[in-house]
Coordinates of C-alpha atoms in Angstrom, one line a residue:
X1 CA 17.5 16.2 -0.3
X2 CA 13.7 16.2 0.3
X3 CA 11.3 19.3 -1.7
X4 CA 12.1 22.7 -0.4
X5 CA 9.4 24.4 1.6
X6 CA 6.6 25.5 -0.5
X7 CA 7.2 29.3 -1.9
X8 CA 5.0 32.2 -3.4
X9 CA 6.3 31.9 -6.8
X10 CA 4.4 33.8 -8.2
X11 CA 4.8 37.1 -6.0
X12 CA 9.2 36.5 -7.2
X13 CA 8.7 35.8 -10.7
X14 CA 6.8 39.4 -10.8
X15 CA 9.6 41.1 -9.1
X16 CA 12.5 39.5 -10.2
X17 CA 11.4 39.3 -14.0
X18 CA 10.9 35.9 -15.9
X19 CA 14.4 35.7 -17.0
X20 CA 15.3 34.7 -13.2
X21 CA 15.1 31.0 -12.2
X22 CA 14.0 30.6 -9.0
X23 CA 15.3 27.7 -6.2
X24 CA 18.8 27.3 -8.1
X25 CA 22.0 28.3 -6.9
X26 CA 24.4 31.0 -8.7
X27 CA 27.6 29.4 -10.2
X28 CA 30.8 31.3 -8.9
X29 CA 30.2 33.5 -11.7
X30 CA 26.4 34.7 -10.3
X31 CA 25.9 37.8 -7.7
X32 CA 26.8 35.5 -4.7
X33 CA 29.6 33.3 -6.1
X34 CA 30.3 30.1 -4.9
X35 CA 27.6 30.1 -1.2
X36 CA 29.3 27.4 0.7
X37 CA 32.5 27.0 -0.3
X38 CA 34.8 29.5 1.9
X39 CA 37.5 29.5 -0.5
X40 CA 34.7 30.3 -3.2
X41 CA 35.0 34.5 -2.1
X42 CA 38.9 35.1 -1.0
X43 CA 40.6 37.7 -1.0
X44 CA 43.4 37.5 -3.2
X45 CA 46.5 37.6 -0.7
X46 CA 49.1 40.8 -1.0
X47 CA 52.2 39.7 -2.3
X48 CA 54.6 39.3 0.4
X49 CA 57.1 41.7 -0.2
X50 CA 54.5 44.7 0.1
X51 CA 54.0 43.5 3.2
X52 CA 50.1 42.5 5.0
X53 CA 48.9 45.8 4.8
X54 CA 50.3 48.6 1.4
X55 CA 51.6 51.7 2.4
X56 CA 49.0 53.8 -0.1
X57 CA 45.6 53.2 0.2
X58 CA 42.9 53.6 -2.8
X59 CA 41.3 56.9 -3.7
X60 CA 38.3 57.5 -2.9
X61 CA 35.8 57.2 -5.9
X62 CA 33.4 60.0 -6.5
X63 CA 29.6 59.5 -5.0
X64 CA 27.1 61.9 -5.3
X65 CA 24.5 62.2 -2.0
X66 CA 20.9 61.4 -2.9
X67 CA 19.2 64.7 -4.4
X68 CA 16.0 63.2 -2.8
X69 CA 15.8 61.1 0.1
X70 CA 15.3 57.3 -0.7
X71 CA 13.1 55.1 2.1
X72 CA 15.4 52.5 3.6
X73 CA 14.5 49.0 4.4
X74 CA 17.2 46.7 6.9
X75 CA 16.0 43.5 7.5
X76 CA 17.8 41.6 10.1
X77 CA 17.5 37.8 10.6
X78 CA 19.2 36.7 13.9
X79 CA 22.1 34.1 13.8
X80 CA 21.9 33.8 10.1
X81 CA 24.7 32.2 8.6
X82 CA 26.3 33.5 5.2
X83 CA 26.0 29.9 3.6
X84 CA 22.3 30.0 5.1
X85 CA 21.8 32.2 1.4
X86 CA 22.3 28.9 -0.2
X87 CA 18.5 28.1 1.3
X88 CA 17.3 31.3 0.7
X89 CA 16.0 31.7 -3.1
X90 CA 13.7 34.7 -2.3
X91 CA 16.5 36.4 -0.8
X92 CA 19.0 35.6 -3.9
X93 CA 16.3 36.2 -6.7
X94 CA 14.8 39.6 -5.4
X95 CA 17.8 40.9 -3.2
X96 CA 21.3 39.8 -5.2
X97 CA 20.4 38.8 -8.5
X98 CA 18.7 43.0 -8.4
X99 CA 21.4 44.2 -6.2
X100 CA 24.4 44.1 -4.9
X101 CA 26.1 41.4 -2.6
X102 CA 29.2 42.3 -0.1
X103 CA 30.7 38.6 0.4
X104 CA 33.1 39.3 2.8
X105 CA 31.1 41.6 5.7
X106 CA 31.8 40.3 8.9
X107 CA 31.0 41.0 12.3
X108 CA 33.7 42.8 14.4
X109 CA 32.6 41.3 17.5
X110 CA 29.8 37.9 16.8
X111 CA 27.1 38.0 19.2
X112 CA 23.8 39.5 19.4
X113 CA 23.8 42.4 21.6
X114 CA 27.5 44.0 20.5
X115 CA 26.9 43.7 16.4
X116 CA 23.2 45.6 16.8
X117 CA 24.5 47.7 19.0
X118 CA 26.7 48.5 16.6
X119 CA 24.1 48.8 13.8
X120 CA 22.4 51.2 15.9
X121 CA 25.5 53.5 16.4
X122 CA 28.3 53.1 14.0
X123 CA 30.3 52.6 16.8
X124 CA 32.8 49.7 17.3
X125 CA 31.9 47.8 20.6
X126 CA 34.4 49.4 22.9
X127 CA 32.9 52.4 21.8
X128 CA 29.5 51.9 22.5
X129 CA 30.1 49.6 25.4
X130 CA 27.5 47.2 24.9
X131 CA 30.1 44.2 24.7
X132 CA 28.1 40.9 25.2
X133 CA 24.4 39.9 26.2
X134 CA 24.6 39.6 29.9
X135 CA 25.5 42.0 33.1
X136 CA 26.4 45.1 33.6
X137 CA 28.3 45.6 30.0
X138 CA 25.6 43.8 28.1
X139 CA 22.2 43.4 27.2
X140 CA 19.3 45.9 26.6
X141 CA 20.2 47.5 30.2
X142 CA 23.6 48.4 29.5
X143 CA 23.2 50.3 26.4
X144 CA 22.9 54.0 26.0
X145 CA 20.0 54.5 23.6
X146 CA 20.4 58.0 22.8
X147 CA 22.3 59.8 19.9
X148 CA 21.4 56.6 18.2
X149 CA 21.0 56.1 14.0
X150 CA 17.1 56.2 14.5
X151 CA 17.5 59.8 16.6
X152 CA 19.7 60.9 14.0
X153 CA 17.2 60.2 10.8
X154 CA 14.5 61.7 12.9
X155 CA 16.1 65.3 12.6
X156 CA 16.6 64.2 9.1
X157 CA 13.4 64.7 8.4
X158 CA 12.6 60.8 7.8
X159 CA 9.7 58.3 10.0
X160 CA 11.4 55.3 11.8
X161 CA 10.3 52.3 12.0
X162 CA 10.6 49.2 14.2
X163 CA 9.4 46.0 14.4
X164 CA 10.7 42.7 15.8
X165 CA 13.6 41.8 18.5
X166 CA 15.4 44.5 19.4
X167 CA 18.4 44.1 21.9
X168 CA 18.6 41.1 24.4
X169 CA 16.9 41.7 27.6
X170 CA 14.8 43.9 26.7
X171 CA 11.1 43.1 28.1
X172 CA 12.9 42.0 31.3
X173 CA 13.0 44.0 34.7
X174 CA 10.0 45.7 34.6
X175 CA 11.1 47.2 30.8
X176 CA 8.7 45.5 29.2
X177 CA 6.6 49.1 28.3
X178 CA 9.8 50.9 27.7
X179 CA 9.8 52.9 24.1
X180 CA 13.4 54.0 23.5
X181 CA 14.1 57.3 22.1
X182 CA 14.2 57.9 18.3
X183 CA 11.6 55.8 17.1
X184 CA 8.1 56.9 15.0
X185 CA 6.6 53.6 15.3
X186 CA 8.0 50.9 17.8
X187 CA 6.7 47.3 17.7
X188 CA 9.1 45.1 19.3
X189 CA 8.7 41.2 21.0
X190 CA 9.7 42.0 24.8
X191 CA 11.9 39.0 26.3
X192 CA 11.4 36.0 27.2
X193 CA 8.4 35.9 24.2
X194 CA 11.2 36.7 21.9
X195 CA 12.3 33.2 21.4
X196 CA 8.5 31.7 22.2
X197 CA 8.2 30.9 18.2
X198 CA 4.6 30.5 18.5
X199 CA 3.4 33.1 21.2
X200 CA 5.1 36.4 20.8
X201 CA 4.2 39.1 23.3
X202 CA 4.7 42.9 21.4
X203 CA 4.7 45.9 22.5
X204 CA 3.3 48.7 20.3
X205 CA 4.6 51.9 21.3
X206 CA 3.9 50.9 24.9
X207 CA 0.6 48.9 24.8
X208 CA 1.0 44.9 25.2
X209 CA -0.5 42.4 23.1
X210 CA 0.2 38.8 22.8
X211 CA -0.1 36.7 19.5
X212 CA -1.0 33.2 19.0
X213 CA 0.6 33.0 15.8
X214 CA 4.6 31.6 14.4
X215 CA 6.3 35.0 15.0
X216 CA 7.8 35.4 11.7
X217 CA 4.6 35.5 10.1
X218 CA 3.5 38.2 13.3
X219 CA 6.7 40.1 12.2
X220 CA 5.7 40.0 8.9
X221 CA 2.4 41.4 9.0
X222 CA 3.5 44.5 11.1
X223 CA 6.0 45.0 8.7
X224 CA 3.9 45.2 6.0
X225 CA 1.2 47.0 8.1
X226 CA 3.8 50.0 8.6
X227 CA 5.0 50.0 4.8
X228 CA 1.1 50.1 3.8
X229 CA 0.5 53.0 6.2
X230 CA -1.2 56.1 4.4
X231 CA 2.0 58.3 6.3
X232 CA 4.2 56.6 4.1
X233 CA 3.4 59.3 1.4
X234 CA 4.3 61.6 3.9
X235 CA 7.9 62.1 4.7
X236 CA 11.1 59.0 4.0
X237 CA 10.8 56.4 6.0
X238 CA 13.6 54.0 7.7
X239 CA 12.6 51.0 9.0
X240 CA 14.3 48.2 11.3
X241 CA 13.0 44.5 11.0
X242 CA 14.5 42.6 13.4
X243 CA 13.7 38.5 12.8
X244 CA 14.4 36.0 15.4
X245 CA 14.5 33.0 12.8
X246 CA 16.9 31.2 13.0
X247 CA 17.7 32.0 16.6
X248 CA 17.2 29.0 18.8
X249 CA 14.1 29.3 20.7
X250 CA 11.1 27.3 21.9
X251 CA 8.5 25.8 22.3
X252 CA 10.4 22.5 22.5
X253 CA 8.4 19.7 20.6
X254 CA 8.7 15.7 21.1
X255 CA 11.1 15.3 18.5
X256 CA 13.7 17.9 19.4
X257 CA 17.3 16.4 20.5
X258 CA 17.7 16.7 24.7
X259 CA 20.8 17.6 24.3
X260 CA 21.2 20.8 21.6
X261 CA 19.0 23.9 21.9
X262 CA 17.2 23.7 18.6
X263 CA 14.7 26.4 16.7
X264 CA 11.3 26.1 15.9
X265 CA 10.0 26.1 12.4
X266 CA 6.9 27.6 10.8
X267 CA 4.8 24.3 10.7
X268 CA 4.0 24.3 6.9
X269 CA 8.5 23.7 7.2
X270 CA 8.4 21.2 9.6
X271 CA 10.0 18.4 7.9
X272 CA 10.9 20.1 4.2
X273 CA 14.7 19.3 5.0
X274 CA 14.6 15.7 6.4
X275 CA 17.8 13.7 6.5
X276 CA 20.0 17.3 5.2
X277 CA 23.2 16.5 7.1
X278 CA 25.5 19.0 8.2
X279 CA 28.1 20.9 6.1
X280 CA 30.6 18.6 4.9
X281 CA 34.0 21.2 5.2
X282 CA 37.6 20.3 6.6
X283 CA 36.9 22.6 9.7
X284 CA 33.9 20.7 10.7
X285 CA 34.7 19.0 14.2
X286 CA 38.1 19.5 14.1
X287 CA 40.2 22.1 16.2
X288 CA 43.0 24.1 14.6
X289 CA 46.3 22.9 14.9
X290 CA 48.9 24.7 16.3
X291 CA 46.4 26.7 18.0
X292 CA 46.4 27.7 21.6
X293 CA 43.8 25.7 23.8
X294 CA 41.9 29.0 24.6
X295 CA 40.5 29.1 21.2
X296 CA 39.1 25.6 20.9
X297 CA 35.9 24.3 22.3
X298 CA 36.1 22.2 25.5
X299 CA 33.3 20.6 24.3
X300 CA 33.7 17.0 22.3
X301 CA 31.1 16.4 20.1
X302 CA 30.4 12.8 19.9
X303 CA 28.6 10.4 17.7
X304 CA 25.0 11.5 19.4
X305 CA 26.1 14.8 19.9
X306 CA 26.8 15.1 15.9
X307 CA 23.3 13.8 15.8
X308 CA 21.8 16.1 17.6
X309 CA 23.9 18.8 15.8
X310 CA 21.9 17.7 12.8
X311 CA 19.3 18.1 13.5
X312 CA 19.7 21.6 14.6
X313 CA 20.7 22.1 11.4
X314 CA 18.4 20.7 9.4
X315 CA 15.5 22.6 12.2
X316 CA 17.5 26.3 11.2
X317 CA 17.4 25.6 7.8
X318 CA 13.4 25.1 7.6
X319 CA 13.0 27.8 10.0
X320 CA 15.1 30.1 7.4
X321 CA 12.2 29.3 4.5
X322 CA 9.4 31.6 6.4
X323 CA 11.7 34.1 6.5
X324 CA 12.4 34.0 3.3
X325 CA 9.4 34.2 2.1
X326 CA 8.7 36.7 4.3
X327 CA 11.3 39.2 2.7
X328 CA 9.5 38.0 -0.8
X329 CA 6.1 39.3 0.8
X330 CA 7.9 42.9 2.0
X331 CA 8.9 43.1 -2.1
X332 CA 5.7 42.3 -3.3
X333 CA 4.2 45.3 -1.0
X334 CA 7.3 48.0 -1.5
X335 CA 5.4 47.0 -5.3
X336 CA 2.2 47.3 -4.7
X337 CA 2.2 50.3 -2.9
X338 CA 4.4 52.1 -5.6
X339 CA 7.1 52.4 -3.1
X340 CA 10.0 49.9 -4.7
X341 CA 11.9 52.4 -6.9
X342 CA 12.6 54.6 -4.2
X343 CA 13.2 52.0 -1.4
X344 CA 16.8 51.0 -0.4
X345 CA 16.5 47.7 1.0
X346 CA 19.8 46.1 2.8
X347 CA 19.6 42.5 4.1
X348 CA 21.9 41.1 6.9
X349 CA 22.5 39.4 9.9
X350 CA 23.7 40.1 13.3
X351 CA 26.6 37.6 13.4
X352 CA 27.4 34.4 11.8
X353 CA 26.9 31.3 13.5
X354 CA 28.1 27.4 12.8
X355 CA 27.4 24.1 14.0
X356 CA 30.2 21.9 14.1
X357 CA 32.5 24.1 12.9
X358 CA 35.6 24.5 15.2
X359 CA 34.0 21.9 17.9
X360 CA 31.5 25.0 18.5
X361 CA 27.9 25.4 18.5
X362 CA 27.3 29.2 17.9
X363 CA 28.9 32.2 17.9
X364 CA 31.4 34.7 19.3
X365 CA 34.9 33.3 18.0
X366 CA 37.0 34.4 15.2
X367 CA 36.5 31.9 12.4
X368 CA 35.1 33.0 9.8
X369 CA 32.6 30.8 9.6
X370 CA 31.2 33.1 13.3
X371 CA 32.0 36.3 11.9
X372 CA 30.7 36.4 8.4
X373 CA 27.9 37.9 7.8
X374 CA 25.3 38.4 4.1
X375 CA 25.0 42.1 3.6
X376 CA 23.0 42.7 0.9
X377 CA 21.9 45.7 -1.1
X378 CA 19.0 46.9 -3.4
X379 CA 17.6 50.0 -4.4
X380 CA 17.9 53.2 -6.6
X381 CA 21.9 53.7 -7.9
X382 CA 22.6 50.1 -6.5
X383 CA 24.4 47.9 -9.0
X384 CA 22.7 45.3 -10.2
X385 CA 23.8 41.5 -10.0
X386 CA 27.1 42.5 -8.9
X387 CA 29.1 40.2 -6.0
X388 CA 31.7 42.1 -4.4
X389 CA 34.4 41.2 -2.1
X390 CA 35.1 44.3 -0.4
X391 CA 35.7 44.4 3.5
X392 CA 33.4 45.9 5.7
X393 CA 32.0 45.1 9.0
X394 CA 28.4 46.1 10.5
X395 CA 29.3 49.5 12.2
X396 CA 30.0 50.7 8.5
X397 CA 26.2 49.7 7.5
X398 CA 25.2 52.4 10.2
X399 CA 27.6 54.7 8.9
X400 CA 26.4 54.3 5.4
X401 CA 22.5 54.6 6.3
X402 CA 23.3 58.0 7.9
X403 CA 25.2 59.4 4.9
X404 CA 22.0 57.7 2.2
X405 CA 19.5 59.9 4.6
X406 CA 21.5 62.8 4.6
X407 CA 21.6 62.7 8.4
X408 CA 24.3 64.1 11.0
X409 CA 25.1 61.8 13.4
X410 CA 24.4 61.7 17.1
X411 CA 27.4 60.2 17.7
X412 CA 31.2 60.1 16.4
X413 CA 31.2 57.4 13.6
X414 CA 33.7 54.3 14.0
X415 CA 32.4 53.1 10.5
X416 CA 32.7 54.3 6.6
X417 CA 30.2 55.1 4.2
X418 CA 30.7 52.1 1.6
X419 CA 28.2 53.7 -1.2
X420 CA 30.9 54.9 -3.1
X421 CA 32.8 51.7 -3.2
X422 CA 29.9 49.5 -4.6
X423 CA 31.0 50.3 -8.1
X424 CA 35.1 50.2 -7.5
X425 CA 37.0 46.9 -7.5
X426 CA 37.5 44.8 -4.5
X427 CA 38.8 46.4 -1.7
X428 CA 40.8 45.4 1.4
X429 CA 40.0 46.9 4.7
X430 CA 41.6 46.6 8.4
X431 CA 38.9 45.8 10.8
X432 CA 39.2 45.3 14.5
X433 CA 37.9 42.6 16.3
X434 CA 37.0 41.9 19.9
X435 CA 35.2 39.2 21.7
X436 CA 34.3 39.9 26.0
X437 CA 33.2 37.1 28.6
X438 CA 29.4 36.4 28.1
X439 CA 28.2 36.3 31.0
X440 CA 29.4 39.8 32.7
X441 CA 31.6 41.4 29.7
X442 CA 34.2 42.0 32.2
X443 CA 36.7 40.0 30.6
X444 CA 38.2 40.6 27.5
X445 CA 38.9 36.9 25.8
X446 CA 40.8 38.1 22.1
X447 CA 41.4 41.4 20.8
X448 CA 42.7 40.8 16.9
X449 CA 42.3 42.4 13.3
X450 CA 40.9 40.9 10.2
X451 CA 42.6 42.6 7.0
X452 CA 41.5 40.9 3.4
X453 CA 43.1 36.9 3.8
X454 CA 44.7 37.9 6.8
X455 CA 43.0 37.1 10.4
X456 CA 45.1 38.2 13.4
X457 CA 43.8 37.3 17.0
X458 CA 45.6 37.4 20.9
X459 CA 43.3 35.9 23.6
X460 CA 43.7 37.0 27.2
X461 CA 46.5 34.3 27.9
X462 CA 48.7 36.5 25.4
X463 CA 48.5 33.6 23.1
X464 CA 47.9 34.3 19.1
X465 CA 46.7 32.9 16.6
X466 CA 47.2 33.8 12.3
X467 CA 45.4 32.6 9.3
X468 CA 46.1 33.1 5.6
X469 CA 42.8 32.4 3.6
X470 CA 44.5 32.2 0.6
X471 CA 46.7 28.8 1.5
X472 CA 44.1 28.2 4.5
X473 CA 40.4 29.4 3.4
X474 CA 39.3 26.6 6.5
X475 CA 41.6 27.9 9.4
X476 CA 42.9 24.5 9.9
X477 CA 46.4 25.7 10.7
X478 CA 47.1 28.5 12.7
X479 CA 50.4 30.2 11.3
X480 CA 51.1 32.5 14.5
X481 CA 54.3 30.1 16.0
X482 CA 55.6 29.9 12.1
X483 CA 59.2 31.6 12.2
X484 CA 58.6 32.1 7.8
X485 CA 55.9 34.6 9.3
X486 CA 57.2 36.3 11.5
X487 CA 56.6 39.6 9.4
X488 CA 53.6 39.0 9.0
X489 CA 52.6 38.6 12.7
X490 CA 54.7 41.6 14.2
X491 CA 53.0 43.4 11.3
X492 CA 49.2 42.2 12.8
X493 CA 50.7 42.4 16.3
X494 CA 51.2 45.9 15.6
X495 CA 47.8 46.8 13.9
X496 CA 45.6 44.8 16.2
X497 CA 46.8 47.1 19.2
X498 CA 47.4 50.3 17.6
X499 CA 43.6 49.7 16.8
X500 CA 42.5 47.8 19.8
X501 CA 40.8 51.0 22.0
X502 CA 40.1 53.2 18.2
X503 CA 37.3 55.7 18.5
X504 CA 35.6 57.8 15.3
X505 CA 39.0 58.8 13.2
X506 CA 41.6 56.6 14.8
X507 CA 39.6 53.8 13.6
X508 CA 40.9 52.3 10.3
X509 CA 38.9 54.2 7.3
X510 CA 40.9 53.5 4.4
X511 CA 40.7 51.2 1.7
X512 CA 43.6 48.7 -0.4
X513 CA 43.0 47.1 -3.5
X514 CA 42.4 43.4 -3.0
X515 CA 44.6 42.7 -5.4

């Protein structure tokens, strides 16, 4: 594999400590376990006589609110992959090897606009009825911005703090100056700019200025320009940094494939991956069998479209070492600013995202290879080092920012606060999933329910599809027209609908041991 992309070294090996070695990858025993290998992090599957789900769930351990109101720090990076971690030694070094790291976090419903709207409510997407990017039920339009978590910390007494993409569309239809409720400080790229790599267009609490500069180093600097801010010692802060890498985006260059929308690195990256070739896992290319046809990808990937896919790989993966870096950088100041010990900082993605895997190029579906997403924590009364499979999905991150601050929320909460389960075992948790049409969100194309091993989904056809983890950590084999499980089926059948249209304490809240 050619040299990684250069790297402040120096800047980690302060934070982290010298007993860290940056650049190598954690054996299954380290914070992260096994990064690449799916079967590295499963559950371990329910014995069958207990059936999918127990009947008793786990109590719930004690947790303490914050006496004094910790400063919170989500980074975002946009399509980032869980295995992307594996490219990512900032991230590992400074965020999991000081933290905490939730292997199994998924995202209910994988695509942009749905899984941030989410982040921004708590709220499960047919509750906050931004269900895809496009049209009347999607896209920065469509979404209701008030009540939201930043309204919510407000009257908690705390600044908030945005910079970087916020929801898709927004900049477009003369919205380009809009400032939505809730926020202190609002500096976010207004669309199309968003995904113009190299000539982001911001607004800054509603005056316009465009960059000539690779836009996660623009992020980057008004991140750091915010945390440096003399107001900082005024009041808690919360902040929202929203990165586009490794989003596709433009400008194209010579050497991009025609065929395969591709991202654009920092140029200092431009080449530091040559030759990586895609992931080399049993669900690459292939299409489950025993599947239903409305799963799979109508698209055939052949010999030049592979190619191409490559190359979109390889362009992500040097587009994810800015970013990394960057998070190093937004460490380094939290330091230097004597702000670290009293920052929470989570680190996560909108969805996950593959290429290849399934026959699909993106998002949306219910592999997990789509849904999973890093969600990692550091901060004061975070364990450190600690990898822990426990099931959440990203309307619980909102819920659990709202109980850290100490804020009542503006609107009835889908999610959990998963504080106090940091330091229990592995936990099982029922989680809902949906996926609408893209272009209008009119049509709903699965409805299903994601439960430790167990992935349950029924597309709009009425066909199904089940996976076991634990025999089938790839989803090779869909076990839904299996007559030996049957139970287990009627048994998903029945939670995927009972949970299909939950709102605030319908929604699944408990907890199972994972073992």
């Amino acid at each position: 594999m050619a040299p990684r992309a250069r790297l402040a070294v120096a800047a980690v090996a302060v934070l982290a400590g010298s007993s860290i070695a940056l650049g190598v990858m954690p054996d299954s025993t380290g914070p992260l376990g096994s990064l690449g290998t799916l079967a590295g992090n499963a559950f371990a599957r329910i014995a069958p006589e207990t059936g999918v789900v127990p009947s008793t769930p786990t109590k719930t351990p004690e947790w303490a609110p914050y006496s004094t109101k910790p400063n919170i720090l989500m980074i975002t990076a946009d399509d980032l992959a869980y295995e992307d971690l594996e490219f990512m030694p900032h991230t590992r070094s400074l965020l999991a090897e000081q933290g905490t790291s939730l292997t199994e976090a998924i995202a209910p419903t994988p695509i942009c606009v749905p899984a941030r709207a989410s982040l921004l409510t708590g709220q499960y997407s047919q509750n906050h009825h931004t269900v895809t990017i496009n049209g009347e039920r999607g896209g920065y339009e469509s979404m209701d911005h008030t009540g939201t978590l930043p309204e919510a910390l407000q009257n908690a007494g705390y600044d908030t703090l945005f910079a970087g993409k916020y929801l898709n569309g927004y900049g477009l239809r003369g919205t380009a100056k809009d400032v939505p409720p809730g926020w202190t400080d609002w500096r976010a790229t207004t669309d199309m700019s968003t995904y113009n790599f190299i000539r982001p267009r911001i607004n800054h609490n509603g005056k316009l200025t465009t960059y000539h500069r690779y836009t996660t180093y623009v992020m980057r600097d008004q991140a750091n320009e915010m945390i440096s801010a003399p107001e900082r010692a005024d009041k808690p802060w919360y902040m929202w940094l929203n990165y586009v890498a490794p989003h596709h985006g433009g400008p194209d260059e010579p050497e991009d494939p025609e065929g395969t929308s591709t991202t654009r690195p920092a140029e200092e990256d431009k080449h530091s991956f040559d030759g990586l070739e895609l992931p080399d896992t049993p669900y690459m290319f292939r299409t489950p069998t025993d599947a239903p046809r409305i799963s799979a990808s109508r698209k055939y990937f052949d010999a030049q479209g592979r190619a191409e896919l490559r190359i979109a790989h390889e362009q992500r993966v040097e587009a994810v070492q800015s970013l990394d870096r960057a998070v190093a950088s937004h460490l380094l100041r939290l330091q230097e600013t004597g702000q670290l010990d009293n920052t929470i900082i989570i680190f996560t993605s909108d969805n996950g995202y593959t290429t290849g895997g399934h026959n699909i190029n993106g998002k949306l579906m219910h592999y997990r290879e789509t849904q999973r997403i890093p969600v990692i924590l550091r901060g004061p009364r975070i364990p450190a080092g600690r990898s822990l499979a426990t099931g959440i999905g990203n309307p619980d991150i909102a819920t659990t920012i709202l109980a850290v601050a100490g804020a009542e929320p503006g609107r009835t909460q889908d999610g959990v606060n998963f504080m106090p389960w940091l330091t229990a075992p592995a936990q099982n948790r029922v989680i809902p999933l949906s996926a609408w049409r893209v272009n209008d969100g009119y049509k709903q194309i699965y409805s299903g329910i994601r439960f430790g091993d167990w992935t349950y989904a029924r597309f709009s056809d009425g066909s199904e599809e089940l996976y076991d983890l634990a025999e089938d950590p790839y989803q090779i084999r869909s076990l839904a027209l299996l007559p030996e499980y049957a139970d287990e089926l009627t048994e998903l059948r029945s939670l995927s609908k009972k949970y299909a249209d939950c709102a605030g304490d319908t929604c699944p809240k408990e907890f199972y041991p994972a073992d």
